[in-house]
Coordinates of C-alpha atoms and ligand atoms in Angstrom, one line a residue:
M71 CA -10.1 -38.9 1.1
T72 CA -12.1 -38.4 -2.1
A73 CA -9.8 -37.7 -5.0
T74 CA -10.8 -34.7 -7.1
T75 CA -9.3 -34.1 -10.5
H76 CA -10.4 -30.5 -10.8
R77 CA -10.0 -27.1 -9.2
R78 CA -13.0 -26.7 -7.0
L79 CA -13.9 -23.8 -4.8
L80 CA -16.6 -24.5 -2.1
T81 CA -15.8 -21.5 0.1
E82 CA -13.9 -18.2 -0.2
I83 CA -10.2 -18.6 0.0
P84 CA -9.2 -19.1 2.8
G85 CA -12.4 -20.7 4.0
P86 CA -13.8 -20.8 7.6
A87 CA -11.9 -24.0 8.6
S88 CA -8.6 -22.5 7.4
K89 CA -9.4 -19.2 9.2
A90 CA -10.1 -21.0 12.4
L91 CA -6.7 -22.8 12.1
Q92 CA -5.1 -19.5 11.4
Q93 CA -6.4 -18.1 14.7
R94 CA -5.0 -21.1 16.6
R95 CA -1.8 -20.6 14.8
A96 CA -1.5 -16.9 15.7
A97 CA -1.6 -17.9 19.4
T98 CA 1.2 -20.4 19.2
V99 CA 3.3 -20.3 16.0
A100 CA 6.0 -17.6 15.8
A101 CA 5.1 -14.6 13.8
G102 CA 8.4 -14.7 12.0
V103 CA 7.3 -17.9 10.2
S104 CA 5.0 -16.7 7.4
S105 CA 2.7 -18.4 4.8
V106 CA 2.1 -17.2 1.3
L107 CA -1.4 -18.5 1.3
P108 CA -2.9 -19.6 4.6
V109 CA -5.1 -22.4 3.5
Y110 CA -4.5 -25.5 5.6
I111 CA -3.8 -28.5 3.4
T112 CA -5.2 -31.9 4.2
A113 CA -4.3 -33.8 1.1
A114 CA -2.4 -33.4 -2.2
D115 CA -2.5 -35.4 -5.4
G116 CA -1.7 -34.9 -9.0
G117 CA -1.0 -31.2 -8.9
L118 CA -4.1 -30.4 -6.7
L119 CA -4.0 -29.3 -3.1
T120 CA -7.1 -30.0 -0.9
D121 CA -7.7 -27.7 2.0
A122 CA -9.5 -28.0 5.3
D123 CA -12.6 -26.6 3.8
G124 CA -12.7 -29.1 1.0
N125 CA -11.5 -26.7 -1.7
T126 CA -9.0 -28.0 -4.3
L127 CA -6.4 -25.7 -5.6
I128 CA -4.1 -26.0 -8.6
D129 CA -0.5 -26.1 -7.4
L130 CA 1.9 -24.0 -9.5
G131 CA 4.5 -23.9 -6.7
S132 CA 5.4 -27.5 -5.8
G133 CA 6.1 -26.4 -2.2
I134 CA 8.9 -24.2 -3.7
A135 CA 10.3 -26.6 -6.2
V136 CA 10.2 -29.6 -4.0
T137 CA 7.4 -32.0 -5.2
N138 CA 8.8 -32.2 -8.7
V139 CA 7.4 -35.7 -9.0
G140 CA 4.1 -34.7 -7.5
H141 CA 2.4 -36.3 -4.5
G142 CA 1.4 -39.8 -3.8
V143 CA 3.8 -41.3 -6.3
P144 CA 3.8 -45.1 -5.7
A145 CA 7.6 -45.4 -6.2
V146 CA 8.1 -42.8 -3.3
V147 CA 5.2 -43.9 -1.0
D148 CA 5.9 -47.6 -1.2
R149 CA 9.6 -47.2 -0.5
V150 CA 9.0 -44.8 2.4
R151 CA 6.4 -47.1 3.9
E152 CA 8.7 -50.1 3.6
Q153 CA 11.6 -48.2 5.1
A154 CA 9.4 -46.9 7.9
S155 CA 8.5 -50.3 9.0
A156 CA 12.1 -51.6 8.7
F157 CA 13.8 -48.8 10.6
T158 CA 13.6 -45.0 10.7
H159 CA 16.9 -43.9 12.0
T160 CA 20.3 -45.2 13.1
C161 CA 22.4 -42.2 12.2
F162 CA 24.8 -42.9 9.3
M163 CA 27.7 -41.7 11.5
A164 CA 26.8 -44.4 14.1
T165 CA 25.8 -47.4 12.1
P166 CA 25.3 -47.0 8.3
Y167 CA 22.8 -48.5 5.9
E168 CA 22.5 -49.1 2.2
G169 CA 20.0 -46.4 1.2
Y170 CA 22.6 -43.7 1.9
V171 CA 25.2 -45.4 -0.4
E172 CA 22.6 -45.9 -3.1
V173 CA 21.7 -42.2 -3.1
C174 CA 25.3 -41.3 -3.4
E175 CA 25.7 -43.7 -6.3
A176 CA 22.7 -42.1 -8.1
L177 CA 24.1 -38.6 -7.5
A178 CA 27.5 -39.6 -8.9
E179 CA 25.8 -40.8 -12.0
L180 CA 23.3 -38.0 -12.5
T181 CA 25.3 -34.8 -11.7
P182 CA 27.4 -33.2 -14.5
G183 CA 30.9 -34.5 -15.2
S184 CA 32.2 -38.0 -15.6
F185 CA 35.1 -37.6 -13.1
D186 CA 35.5 -39.6 -9.9
K187 CA 32.9 -38.2 -7.4
R188 CA 31.9 -38.4 -3.8
S189 CA 28.8 -37.2 -2.0
A190 CA 27.8 -36.3 1.6
L191 CA 24.2 -36.1 2.6
F192 CA 22.5 -33.5 4.8
S193 CA 18.9 -32.4 5.6
T194 CA 18.4 -28.9 4.1
G195 CA 19.6 -26.9 1.2
A196 CA 21.3 -24.3 3.5
E197 CA 23.2 -27.1 5.2
A198 CA 24.4 -28.4 1.8
V199 CA 25.6 -25.0 0.7
E200 CA 27.4 -24.4 4.0
N201 CA 29.2 -27.7 3.5
T202 CA 30.3 -26.8 0.0
V203 CA 32.1 -23.8 1.7
K204 CA 33.6 -26.0 4.4
I205 CA 34.9 -28.5 1.8
A206 CA 36.3 -25.8 -0.5
R207 CA 38.1 -24.1 2.4
A208 CA 39.5 -27.4 3.6
A209 CA 40.6 -28.5 0.2
T210 CA 42.2 -25.2 -0.9
G211 CA 43.5 -23.8 2.3
R212 CA 41.9 -20.4 1.3
Q213 CA 39.1 -18.5 2.9
A214 CA 37.3 -16.1 0.6
V215 CA 34.0 -17.0 -0.9
V216 CA 32.5 -15.1 -3.9
V217 CA 28.8 -14.8 -4.4
F218 CA 26.6 -12.6 -6.6
D219 CA 24.0 -9.9 -6.6
H220 CA 20.5 -11.3 -6.2
A221 CA 21.8 -14.6 -4.7
Y222 CA 19.8 -16.7 -2.3
H223 CA 21.6 -19.6 -0.5
G224 CA 19.6 -20.1 2.7
R225 CA 18.9 -18.8 6.2
T226 CA 21.7 -20.1 8.5
N227 CA 24.4 -17.7 9.5
L228 CA 26.8 -18.5 6.7
T229 CA 24.2 -18.8 4.1
M230 CA 22.6 -15.5 5.2
A231 CA 26.0 -14.0 4.5
L232 CA 26.0 -15.6 1.0
T233 CA 22.4 -14.3 0.4
A234 CA 22.0 -10.9 -1.1
K235 CA 18.6 -9.6 0.0
S236 CA 18.2 -8.1 3.5
M237 CA 14.4 -8.1 4.0
P238 CA 13.2 -10.7 5.1
Y239 CA 16.2 -13.0 5.1
K240 CA 18.9 -11.1 6.9
H241 CA 17.3 -8.0 8.5
G242 CA 18.3 -7.6 12.1
F243 CA 20.1 -11.0 12.2
G244 CA 23.7 -10.0 11.9
P245 CA 26.6 -10.0 12.4
F246 CA 27.2 -12.4 9.5
A247 CA 30.0 -14.8 8.6
P248 CA 33.1 -13.0 7.3
E249 CA 35.1 -13.6 4.1
V250 CA 32.1 -13.4 1.8
Y251 CA 32.4 -11.1 -1.2
R252 CA 29.6 -10.1 -3.5
V253 CA 30.1 -9.3 -7.2
P254 CA 27.7 -8.4 -10.0
G255 CA 26.3 -11.3 -12.0
S256 CA 24.4 -11.4 -15.3
Y257 CA 20.8 -10.2 -15.5
P258 CA 20.0 -9.8 -19.2
F259 CA 16.8 -7.8 -18.6
R260 CA 18.6 -5.2 -16.5
D261 CA 22.1 -5.2 -17.8
A262 CA 23.4 -2.8 -20.4
P263 CA 21.7 -3.8 -23.7
G264 CA 23.9 -6.2 -25.7
L265 CA 26.2 -7.1 -22.8
T266 CA 27.3 -10.7 -23.5
G267 CA 27.6 -13.4 -20.9
E268 CA 31.4 -13.4 -21.5
Q269 CA 31.5 -9.6 -20.8
A270 CA 29.5 -9.9 -17.7
A271 CA 31.8 -12.7 -16.4
A272 CA 34.8 -10.6 -17.3
A273 CA 33.4 -7.8 -15.2
A274 CA 32.8 -10.1 -12.2
I275 CA 36.3 -11.7 -12.6
D276 CA 38.0 -8.2 -12.8
R277 CA 36.3 -7.3 -9.5
I278 CA 37.4 -10.5 -7.9
E279 CA 41.0 -10.1 -9.1
K280 CA 41.3 -6.5 -8.1
Q281 CA 39.6 -6.6 -4.8
L282 CA 40.6 -10.1 -3.5
G283 CA 43.2 -11.6 -5.7
A284 CA 42.4 -15.0 -7.2
D285 CA 44.7 -16.8 -4.8
A286 CA 42.6 -15.7 -1.8
V287 CA 39.5 -17.3 -3.2
A288 CA 38.4 -20.7 -2.0
A289 CA 35.1 -20.9 -3.9
V290 CA 32.7 -19.1 -6.3
V291 CA 29.2 -20.1 -5.3
I292 CA 26.4 -19.5 -7.8
E293 CA 22.9 -20.6 -8.7
P294 CA 22.9 -21.5 -12.4
I295 CA 19.5 -19.8 -12.6
Q296 CA 18.9 -17.6 -9.6
G297 CA 15.8 -18.6 -7.7
E298 CA 14.5 -16.3 -4.9
G299 CA 16.4 -13.4 -6.5
G300 CA 14.0 -13.4 -9.5
F301 CA 14.5 -16.5 -11.7
I302 CA 17.4 -14.8 -13.4
A303 CA 19.1 -16.9 -16.1
P304 CA 22.5 -15.5 -16.9
A305 CA 23.3 -14.6 -20.5
P306 CA 24.8 -17.5 -22.4
G307 CA 28.6 -17.7 -21.9
F308 CA 28.5 -16.3 -18.4
L309 CA 28.6 -19.6 -16.5
P310 CA 31.2 -21.3 -18.8
A311 CA 33.5 -18.3 -18.6
L312 CA 33.3 -18.2 -14.8
S313 CA 33.8 -21.9 -14.5
R314 CA 36.9 -21.7 -16.8
W315 CA 38.4 -18.9 -14.7
C316 CA 37.8 -21.0 -11.5
S317 CA 39.6 -24.0 -12.9
D318 CA 42.5 -21.8 -14.2
N319 CA 42.9 -20.3 -10.8
G320 CA 42.5 -23.2 -8.4
V321 CA 39.1 -21.8 -7.2
V322 CA 36.3 -24.3 -6.5
F323 CA 33.3 -23.7 -8.7
V324 CA 30.2 -24.5 -6.6
A325 CA 26.8 -24.7 -8.3
D326 CA 23.9 -24.2 -5.9
E327 CA 21.3 -26.4 -7.8
V328 CA 19.0 -26.6 -4.8
Q329 CA 16.1 -25.0 -6.7
T330 CA 17.2 -25.8 -10.3
G331 CA 18.0 -29.4 -9.7
F332 CA 16.3 -32.7 -10.5
C333 CA 14.7 -32.1 -13.9
R334 CA 13.2 -28.7 -13.0
T335 CA 14.9 -26.8 -15.9
G336 CA 14.5 -29.5 -18.5
D337 CA 17.8 -31.2 -17.7
W338 CA 18.7 -33.2 -14.6
F339 CA 20.7 -30.1 -13.6
A340 CA 20.7 -26.5 -14.9
C341 CA 24.5 -26.5 -15.5
E342 CA 24.1 -29.1 -18.2
D343 CA 22.4 -26.5 -20.5
E344 CA 25.9 -25.0 -21.3
G345 CA 27.9 -28.1 -20.5
V346 CA 29.3 -26.6 -17.3
M347 CA 30.8 -29.2 -14.9
P348 CA 30.9 -27.7 -11.4
D349 CA 33.5 -28.9 -8.9
L350 CA 30.8 -29.2 -6.3
V351 CA 27.0 -29.3 -6.6
A352 CA 24.6 -28.6 -3.7
T353 CA 21.2 -30.2 -4.1
A354 CA 18.1 -30.5 -1.9
K355 CA 14.4 -29.5 -2.6
G356 CA 13.4 -31.7 -5.6
I357 CA 15.7 -34.6 -4.6
A358 CA 13.3 -36.6 -2.4
G359 CA 9.7 -36.0 -3.3
G360 CA 9.1 -33.8 -0.2
L361 CA 11.2 -35.5 2.5
P362 CA 14.1 -33.5 3.9
L363 CA 17.3 -34.5 2.1
A364 CA 20.2 -32.5 0.7
A365 CA 23.6 -33.4 -0.7
V366 CA 27.0 -32.1 -1.7
T367 CA 28.4 -34.0 -4.7
G368 CA 31.6 -33.3 -6.5
R369 CA 35.2 -34.1 -7.2
A370 CA 36.5 -36.9 -5.1
E371 CA 39.7 -35.1 -4.3
L372 CA 37.8 -32.1 -2.9
L373 CA 35.4 -34.1 -0.7
D374 CA 38.1 -36.4 0.4
A375 CA 40.3 -33.6 1.4
V376 CA 38.2 -33.1 4.5
H377 CA 39.5 -34.8 7.6
H378 CA 37.8 -38.0 8.9
G379 CA 34.6 -37.0 10.8
G380 CA 34.6 -33.4 9.5
L381 CA 31.3 -33.8 7.6
G382 CA 28.0 -35.1 8.9
G383 CA 25.0 -34.4 11.1
T384 CA 22.5 -36.5 13.1
Y385 CA 19.8 -36.6 10.5
G386 CA 21.9 -36.2 7.3
G387 CA 20.9 -38.9 4.8
N388 CA 18.0 -40.1 7.0
P389 CA 16.8 -43.6 5.8
L390 CA 13.3 -42.4 5.1
A391 CA 14.6 -39.5 3.1
C392 CA 17.0 -41.7 1.2
A393 CA 14.2 -44.2 0.4
A394 CA 12.1 -41.3 -0.9
A395 CA 15.0 -39.9 -3.0
L396 CA 15.5 -43.3 -4.7
G397 CA 11.8 -43.4 -5.5
A398 CA 11.7 -39.9 -6.7
I399 CA 14.8 -40.4 -8.9
E400 CA 13.3 -43.6 -10.3
T401 CA 10.1 -41.7 -11.1
M402 CA 12.1 -38.9 -12.8
R403 CA 13.7 -41.5 -14.9
T404 CA 10.7 -43.7 -15.9
R405 CA 8.4 -40.8 -16.4
E406 CA 11.1 -38.7 -18.2
L407 CA 10.4 -35.7 -16.2
A408 CA 13.2 -33.6 -17.7
T409 CA 11.4 -33.9 -21.0
A410 CA 8.1 -33.1 -19.2
A411 CA 9.6 -30.0 -17.8
R412 CA 10.6 -28.8 -21.3
G413 CA 7.0 -29.4 -22.4
I414 CA 5.7 -27.3 -19.6
G415 CA 8.0 -24.5 -20.7
E416 CA 6.8 -24.8 -24.2
T417 CA 3.2 -24.4 -23.1
V418 CA 3.8 -21.6 -20.6
L419 CA 6.3 -19.3 -22.3
P420 CA 4.3 -18.4 -25.4
R421 CA 1.2 -17.7 -23.3
L422 CA 3.2 -15.4 -20.9
R423 CA 4.7 -13.6 -23.9
A424 CA 1.3 -13.0 -25.4
L425 CA 0.1 -11.8 -22.1
A426 CA 3.0 -9.4 -21.8
A427 CA 2.3 -8.0 -25.3
E428 CA -1.4 -7.7 -24.5
T429 CA -1.2 -6.1 -21.1
G430 CA 2.0 -4.1 -21.2
V431 CA 2.7 -4.7 -17.5
I432 CA 5.1 -7.6 -17.8
G433 CA 8.6 -6.3 -18.7
D434 CA 10.2 -9.7 -19.0
V435 CA 9.2 -13.3 -19.5
R436 CA 11.9 -15.8 -18.8
G437 CA 12.8 -19.3 -17.6
R438 CA 13.8 -22.7 -18.7
G439 CA 11.8 -25.9 -18.5
A440 CA 9.3 -25.7 -15.6
M441 CA 11.1 -22.8 -13.8
L442 CA 9.3 -19.8 -15.3
A443 CA 8.7 -16.2 -14.4
A444 CA 7.0 -13.0 -15.4
E445 CA 8.7 -9.7 -14.1
F446 CA 6.1 -7.0 -13.6
C447 CA 7.1 -3.4 -14.5
T448 CA 5.4 -0.1 -15.0
P449 CA 4.4 -0.2 -18.7
G450 CA 7.2 0.9 -21.1
T451 CA 9.8 1.0 -18.3
T452 CA 12.0 -1.4 -16.3
E453 CA 10.6 0.1 -13.1
P454 CA 9.6 -2.8 -10.8
D455 CA 5.9 -3.0 -9.9
A456 CA 5.8 -5.0 -6.7
E457 CA 2.4 -3.8 -5.8
L458 CA 0.8 -5.1 -9.0
T459 CA 2.7 -8.4 -8.5
K460 CA 1.2 -8.8 -5.1
R461 CA -2.3 -8.1 -6.4
V462 CA -1.9 -10.6 -9.3
A463 CA -0.7 -13.3 -6.9
A464 CA -3.6 -12.6 -4.5
A465 CA -6.1 -12.7 -7.3
C466 CA -4.7 -16.1 -8.4
H467 CA -5.0 -17.3 -4.8
A468 CA -8.6 -16.2 -4.5
Q469 CA -9.3 -18.3 -7.6
G470 CA -7.6 -21.4 -6.2
V471 CA -4.3 -21.2 -8.0
V472 CA -1.2 -21.3 -5.9
V473 CA 1.5 -19.1 -7.4
L474 CA 4.6 -17.7 -5.7
T475 CA 6.4 -14.5 -6.1
C476 CA 10.2 -13.7 -5.9
G477 CA 12.7 -11.2 -6.9
T478 CA 15.0 -8.7 -5.1
D479 CA 12.3 -6.1 -5.9
G480 CA 9.4 -8.5 -5.2
N481 CA 8.0 -8.0 -8.7
V482 CA 8.3 -11.5 -10.2
V483 CA 5.6 -14.1 -10.3
R484 CA 7.2 -17.5 -10.6
L485 CA 5.8 -20.7 -11.7
L486 CA 7.2 -24.0 -10.5
P487 CA 4.5 -26.6 -11.3
P488 CA 5.0 -30.3 -10.4
L489 CA 6.6 -31.9 -13.5
T490 CA 3.7 -34.4 -13.4
L491 CA 1.0 -31.7 -13.5
P492 CA -1.7 -32.9 -16.0
P493 CA -1.8 -30.6 -19.0
D494 CA -5.4 -29.6 -18.5
L495 CA -4.6 -28.3 -15.0
L496 CA -1.6 -26.4 -16.3
E497 CA -3.9 -24.8 -18.9
E498 CA -6.5 -23.9 -16.4
G499 CA -4.0 -22.5 -13.9
L500 CA -2.5 -20.3 -16.7
S501 CA -6.0 -19.1 -17.7
V502 CA -6.6 -18.0 -14.1
L503 CA -3.2 -16.2 -14.1
E504 CA -4.0 -14.5 -17.4
Q505 CA -7.3 -13.3 -16.2
A506 CA -5.8 -12.1 -12.9
V507 CA -3.2 -10.0 -14.8
R508 CA -5.8 -8.5 -17.2
T509 CA -8.1 -7.6 -14.3
E510 CA -5.4 -6.2 -12.0
A511 CA -3.5 -4.4 -14.8
A512 CA -6.8 -2.5 -15.7
R513 CA -7.4 -1.4 -12.1
Ligands
LIG192 C1 15.8 -23.0 -1.1 C2 17.2 -22.7 -1.4 C3 18.3 -22.9 -0.5 C4 18.0 -23.3 0.9 O1 17.4 -24.5 1.1 P1 16.7 -24.9 2.5 O2 16.3 -26.3 2.3 O3 15.5 -23.9 2.6 O4 17.7 -24.6 3.5 C5 19.5 -22.7 -1.0 N1 19.8 -22.3 -2.3 C6 18.8 -22.2 -3.2 C7 19.2 -21.8 -4.6 C8 17.5 -22.3 -2.8 O5 16.5 -22.1 -3.7

């Protein structure tokens, strides 16, 4: 592999080799599994993805907030290689190993709150979120789970129930798990002007108390910044008020930090921004540099309320994934990636704001750290423009910049660059995005 340090387009995107693979794929891969940009990747390095045609693309998506530390990081690669030659699997529930314990030690130290903690490891974010519900129900003896508008928590049956958006996540896949109740959250761009976080929380709490009664509720599950729903950061005060109500009422406050975790938002975890200490935290995505690992971490008395053998899974806390996590966490520490994430936000936000002012098609620019978004609207309104959003993303893709979209209305371009992305590649990626917005807005 020849390492390239720049975006380089040798063919159209996708090129002939990717197109040939796409044909083979159509004959054998299920149509329900989609790809945002069907270029077939052969290598990745320092924020660049190399495809089967030899093109190199700037990665502003990190495989959906997973490769926060980038690719090919020695601390990750060396540990995984060493672990692969030592042993690859025993099943922690059969015969345990040190890596699992070490990851739980790191999680106890890194997650918010200095109370006594325990962790259980899993393989996917959805699995971690499901287990927060299992733990909260076992610990409280209650059943109801409260979630929010625009929430995304995964694709398993219970997490589909927790997720708000029907197409594509839930459509045709019901019936869904019962005892899940949705309430309004806080969406500053779309809420009544001037509505404070405390007021938004009071409205949600009022709904819960009137329709469920606090003593029926096992858990409130919330993304501290909503991901798939549109990178929606609640108004200040919303999360603290909700968390306070939970602790006053014996309700388990669960933070789904699957997308926001591991330095993404400029802190180790997004809850830290307002000093919120969740009872349980679900993590995955950025935890292990691309290997499948997930965790539930939280108050010892909650996790230990579950009966012996009640938590687990064949692959949960796989040794390779644990080795990768320890390497990724070490990299986040030594390279100070929370600070790097803040730096990315400081570069991107002013440019997106200027672009919004210039073009008039971006209704809201928001985000924290390296979790950043532009919400596209018909100029002068808050009317979502999903069609323009799609065209902007496609124009970026054609120019070799990988951006993703999100939002209940599909009108948000989101940026999730690797936190190690070299500044010149970030600048170049942004220039491509700016040009794409200018061109498509003028169409
Ligand atoms: C991605 C995501 C999940 C689901 O994680 P998977 O690993 O895809 O199962 C859950 N919650 C949030 C907030 C996510 O972004």
